[in-house]
Amino acid sequence: MKNDRAQAIRQYLFSNGSSPIVSIAQAVGASVPTLRRDLAELEEQGVILRTHGGARLAEEFQVEVAFEQREAQSLAAKRAIGDLAYEMLQPGSSIFLDSGTTVLQLARRIRVNPIPLNVFTNCLPAAQMLIDVEGVKVTVLGGQLRKENSSMVGPLAEEMLQRLWFRQLFLGAGAIAEDGYLSSLDENEARLNSVMLARSEQRILLADCGKFGQRLTYRVAPLSDLHTVVTDDEMSAEWVERIEAIGVSVRQAEQPGGAR
């Protein structure tokens, strides 16, 4: 079975729930006999469960596919932001990579173009991506696993952070509200983000323009606590002016075929 077809099956079942075999086959462009073989293989791997005349995604894979869908949103902007953030790295320094799909693009760039770094992270996908990269030493925070984005949070993670100091923090954000505050859906994540900021010399936010003007439940910190915001070239001039007016620099990553 081709990997792209397996991913297409997973995405279809995530979006549509339990579905008939014929519908899945049509959606992924496979014949019914081929799809039956694919489903048997995916069931053996624990990815899906076959039902009478159809299939559904196994519960433990619902979270993984949700993360994949968030990662795919605004992917060109996120990759451009990750590339620009890569240019800010200093070889041999200690950095912290926050969880989230935009910061993950920076980890991917480091994997493609390795430089010597001490990388600390609470993001399991980022750690996995960098685990065998030459010259990159990876340390993962302990704590409670937050399944929604495969990150480590909680008191143990906070305690570990208190003992560390980073040259650069690359921070993600669920939202940046109109009042200029970063916010998160999760209380533990918000608390950990606050500790990250306190333990870092250079604090850099990586966020595409779609995060600005949004609000989530738990406040993290004001934009004024940052040194730099790295965003995409579709960020409004109004937001750029507001951020620069409080002494925070803004760097806009140019997307292929973008606005700038």
PDB file of N, CA and C in Angstrom, residues 209-246:
ATOM      1  N   CYS A 209      -0.222  34.670  10.121  1.00  0.00           N
ATOM      2  CA  CYS A 209      -1.102  35.824  10.320  1.00  0.00           C
ATOM      3  C   CYS A 209      -2.502  35.430  10.779  1.00  0.00           C
ATOM      4  N   GLY A 210      -2.918  34.188  10.498  1.00  0.00           N
ATOM      5  CA  GLY A 210      -4.248  33.747  10.901  1.00  0.00           C
ATOM      6  C   GLY A 210      -4.437  33.635  12.399  1.00  0.00           C
ATOM      7  N   LYS A 211      -3.338  33.624  13.171  1.00  0.00           N
ATOM      8  CA  LYS A 211      -3.437  33.526  14.632  1.00  0.00           C
ATOM      9  C   LYS A 211      -3.750  34.875  15.273  1.00  0.00           C
ATOM     10  N   PHE A 212      -3.512  35.957  14.556  1.00  0.00           N
ATOM     11  CA  PHE A 212      -3.673  37.293  15.128  1.00  0.00           C
ATOM     12  C   PHE A 212      -5.130  37.746  15.059  1.00  0.00           C
ATOM     13  N   GLY A 213      -5.567  38.394  16.140  1.00  0.00           N
ATOM     14  CA  GLY A 213      -6.953  38.816  16.227  1.00  0.00           C
ATOM     15  C   GLY A 213      -7.866  37.723  16.745  1.00  0.00           C
ATOM     16  N   GLN A 214      -7.282  36.616  17.234  1.00  0.00           N
ATOM     17  CA  GLN A 214      -8.042  35.499  17.790  1.00  0.00           C
ATOM     18  C   GLN A 214      -7.811  35.432  19.299  1.00  0.00           C
ATOM     19  N   ARG A 215      -8.708  34.768  20.002  1.00  0.00           N
ATOM     20  CA  ARG A 215      -8.583  34.653  21.461  1.00  0.00           C
ATOM     21  C   ARG A 215      -8.934  33.234  21.905  1.00  0.00           C
ATOM     22  N   LEU A 216      -8.103  32.705  22.830  1.00  0.00           N
ATOM     23  CA  LEU A 216      -8.384  31.416  23.450  1.00  0.00           C
ATOM     24  C   LEU A 216      -8.526  31.601  24.957  1.00  0.00           C
ATOM     25  N   THR A 217      -8.758  30.543  25.684  1.00  0.00           N
ATOM     26  CA  THR A 217      -9.196  30.637  27.079  1.00  0.00           C
ATOM     27  C   THR A 217      -8.144  31.172  28.037  1.00  0.00           C
ATOM     28  N   TYR A 218      -6.898  30.687  27.905  1.00  0.00           N
ATOM     29  CA  TYR A 218      -5.889  30.973  28.930  1.00  0.00           C
ATOM     30  C   TYR A 218      -4.811  31.924  28.405  1.00  0.00           C
ATOM     31  N   ARG A 219      -4.627  33.023  29.132  1.00  0.00           N
ATOM     32  CA  ARG A 219      -3.587  33.982  28.768  1.00  0.00           C
ATOM     33  C   ARG A 219      -2.196  33.411  29.039  1.00  0.00           C
ATOM     34  N   VAL A 220      -1.248  33.774  28.176  1.00  0.00           N
ATOM     35  CA  VAL A 220       0.150  33.367  28.352  1.00  0.00           C
ATOM     36  C   VAL A 220       1.002  34.561  28.749  1.00  0.00           C
ATOM     37  N   ALA A 221       1.062  35.568  27.878  1.00  0.00           N
ATOM     38  CA  ALA A 221       1.913  36.741  28.106  1.00  0.00           C
ATOM     39  C   ALA A 221       1.573  37.789  27.059  1.00  0.00           C
ATOM     40  N   PRO A 222       1.926  39.056  27.315  1.00  0.00           N
ATOM     41  CA  PRO A 222       1.719  40.091  26.303  1.00  0.00           C
ATOM     42  C   PRO A 222       2.801  40.027  25.231  1.00  0.00           C
ATOM     43  N   LEU A 223       2.493  40.534  24.066  1.00  0.00           N
ATOM     44  CA  LEU A 223       3.475  40.597  22.988  1.00  0.00           C
ATOM     45  C   LEU A 223       4.722  41.370  23.400  1.00  0.00           C
ATOM     46  N   SER A 224       4.573  42.303  24.314  1.00  0.00           N
ATOM     47  CA  SER A 224       5.711  43.119  24.755  1.00  0.00           C
ATOM     48  C   SER A 224       6.784  42.300  25.466  1.00  0.00           C
ATOM     49  N   ASP A 225       6.477  41.065  25.874  1.00  0.00           N
ATOM     50  CA  ASP A 225       7.478  40.191  26.492  1.00  0.00           C
ATOM     51  C   ASP A 225       8.409  39.558  25.463  1.00  0.00           C
ATOM     52  N   LEU A 226       8.113  39.742  24.193  1.00  0.00           N
ATOM     53  CA  LEU A 226       8.900  39.137  23.121  1.00  0.00           C
ATOM     54  C   LEU A 226       9.959  40.099  22.602  1.00  0.00           C
ATOM     55  N   HIS A 227      10.931  39.536  21.902  1.00  0.00           N
ATOM     56  CA  HIS A 227      11.906  40.347  21.182  1.00  0.00           C
ATOM     57  C   HIS A 227      11.549  40.444  19.698  1.00  0.00           C
ATOM     58  N   THR A 228      11.056  39.329  19.143  1.00  0.00           N
ATOM     59  CA  THR A 228      10.799  39.268  17.704  1.00  0.00           C
ATOM     60  C   THR A 228       9.552  38.441  17.425  1.00  0.00           C
ATOM     61  N   VAL A 229       8.784  38.880  16.450  1.00  0.00           N
ATOM     62  CA  VAL A 229       7.670  38.095  15.909  1.00  0.00           C
ATOM     63  C   VAL A 229       8.026  37.737  14.472  1.00  0.00           C
ATOM     64  N   VAL A 230       8.046  36.452  14.177  1.00  0.00           N
ATOM     65  CA  VAL A 230       8.262  35.991  12.806  1.00  0.00           C
ATOM     66  C   VAL A 230       6.923  35.490  12.283  1.00  0.00           C
ATOM     67  N   THR A 231       6.445  36.126  11.230  1.00  0.00           N
ATOM     68  CA  THR A 231       5.141  35.785  10.670  1.00  0.00           C
ATOM     69  C   THR A 231       5.253  35.740   9.156  1.00  0.00           C
ATOM     70  N   ASP A 232       4.132  35.665   8.460  1.00  0.00           N
ATOM     71  CA  ASP A 232       4.174  35.550   7.007  1.00  0.00           C
ATOM     72  C   ASP A 232       3.917  36.894   6.341  1.00  0.00           C
ATOM     73  N   ASP A 233       4.018  36.900   5.026  1.00  0.00           N
ATOM     74  CA  ASP A 233       3.929  38.157   4.281  1.00  0.00           C
ATOM     75  C   ASP A 233       2.496  38.623   4.053  1.00  0.00           C
ATOM     76  N   GLU A 234       1.518  37.937   4.643  1.00  0.00           N
ATOM     77  CA  GLU A 234       0.131  38.386   4.544  1.00  0.00           C
ATOM     78  C   GLU A 234      -0.358  39.041   5.834  1.00  0.00           C
ATOM     79  N   MET A 235       0.549  39.235   6.774  1.00  0.00           N
ATOM     80  CA  MET A 235       0.207  39.944   8.010  1.00  0.00           C
ATOM     81  C   MET A 235      -0.215  41.374   7.672  1.00  0.00           C
ATOM     82  N   SER A 236      -1.277  41.857   8.297  1.00  0.00           N
ATOM     83  CA  SER A 236      -1.777  43.198   8.000  1.00  0.00           C
ATOM     84  C   SER A 236      -0.792  44.265   8.470  1.00  0.00           C
ATOM     85  N   ALA A 237      -0.763  45.376   7.749  1.00  0.00           N
ATOM     86  CA  ALA A 237       0.110  46.491   8.123  1.00  0.00           C
ATOM     87  C   ALA A 237      -0.261  47.022   9.504  1.00  0.00           C
ATOM     88  N   GLU A 238      -1.546  46.967   9.843  1.00  0.00           N
ATOM     89  CA  GLU A 238      -1.996  47.446  11.154  1.00  0.00           C
ATOM     90  C   GLU A 238      -1.350  46.649  12.287  1.00  0.00           C
ATOM     91  N   TRP A 239      -1.327  45.326  12.146  1.00  0.00           N
ATOM     92  CA  TRP A 239      -0.716  44.497  13.187  1.00  0.00           C
ATOM     93  C   TRP A 239       0.793  44.731  13.251  1.00  0.00           C
ATOM     94  N   VAL A 240       1.427  44.842  12.105  1.00  0.00           N
ATOM     95  CA  VAL A 240       2.873  45.108  12.092  1.00  0.00           C
ATOM     96  C   VAL A 240       3.179  46.402  12.833  1.00  0.00           C
ATOM     97  N   GLU A 241       2.408  47.445  12.555  1.00  0.00           N
ATOM     98  CA  GLU A 241       2.623  48.738  13.218  1.00  0.00           C
ATOM     99  C   GLU A 241       2.391  48.637  14.720  1.00  0.00           C
ATOM    100  N   ARG A 242       1.353  47.934  15.123  1.00  0.00           N
ATOM    101  CA  ARG A 242       1.050  47.783  16.552  1.00  0.00           C
ATOM    102  C   ARG A 242       2.180  47.073  17.286  1.00  0.00           C
ATOM    103  N   ILE A 243       2.708  46.030  16.675  1.00  0.00           N
ATOM    104  CA  ILE A 243       3.768  45.258  17.329  1.00  0.00           C
ATOM    105  C   ILE A 243       5.056  46.066  17.397  1.00  0.00           C
ATOM    106  N   GLU A 244       5.401  46.710  16.308  1.00  0.00           N
ATOM    107  CA  GLU A 244       6.636  47.503  16.300  1.00  0.00           C
ATOM    108  C   GLU A 244       6.542  48.696  17.244  1.00  0.00           C
ATOM    109  N   ALA A 245       5.337  49.207  17.452  1.00  0.00           N
ATOM    110  CA  ALA A 245       5.146  50.364  18.338  1.00  0.00           C
ATOM    111  C   ALA A 245       5.464  50.036  19.792  1.00  0.00           C
ATOM    112  N   ILE A 246       5.428  48.752  20.168  1.00  0.00           N
ATOM    113  CA  ILE A 246       5.750  48.378  21.551  1.00  0.00           C
ATOM    114  C   ILE A 246       7.186  47.868  21.669  1.00  0.00           C
TER     115      ILE A 246
END
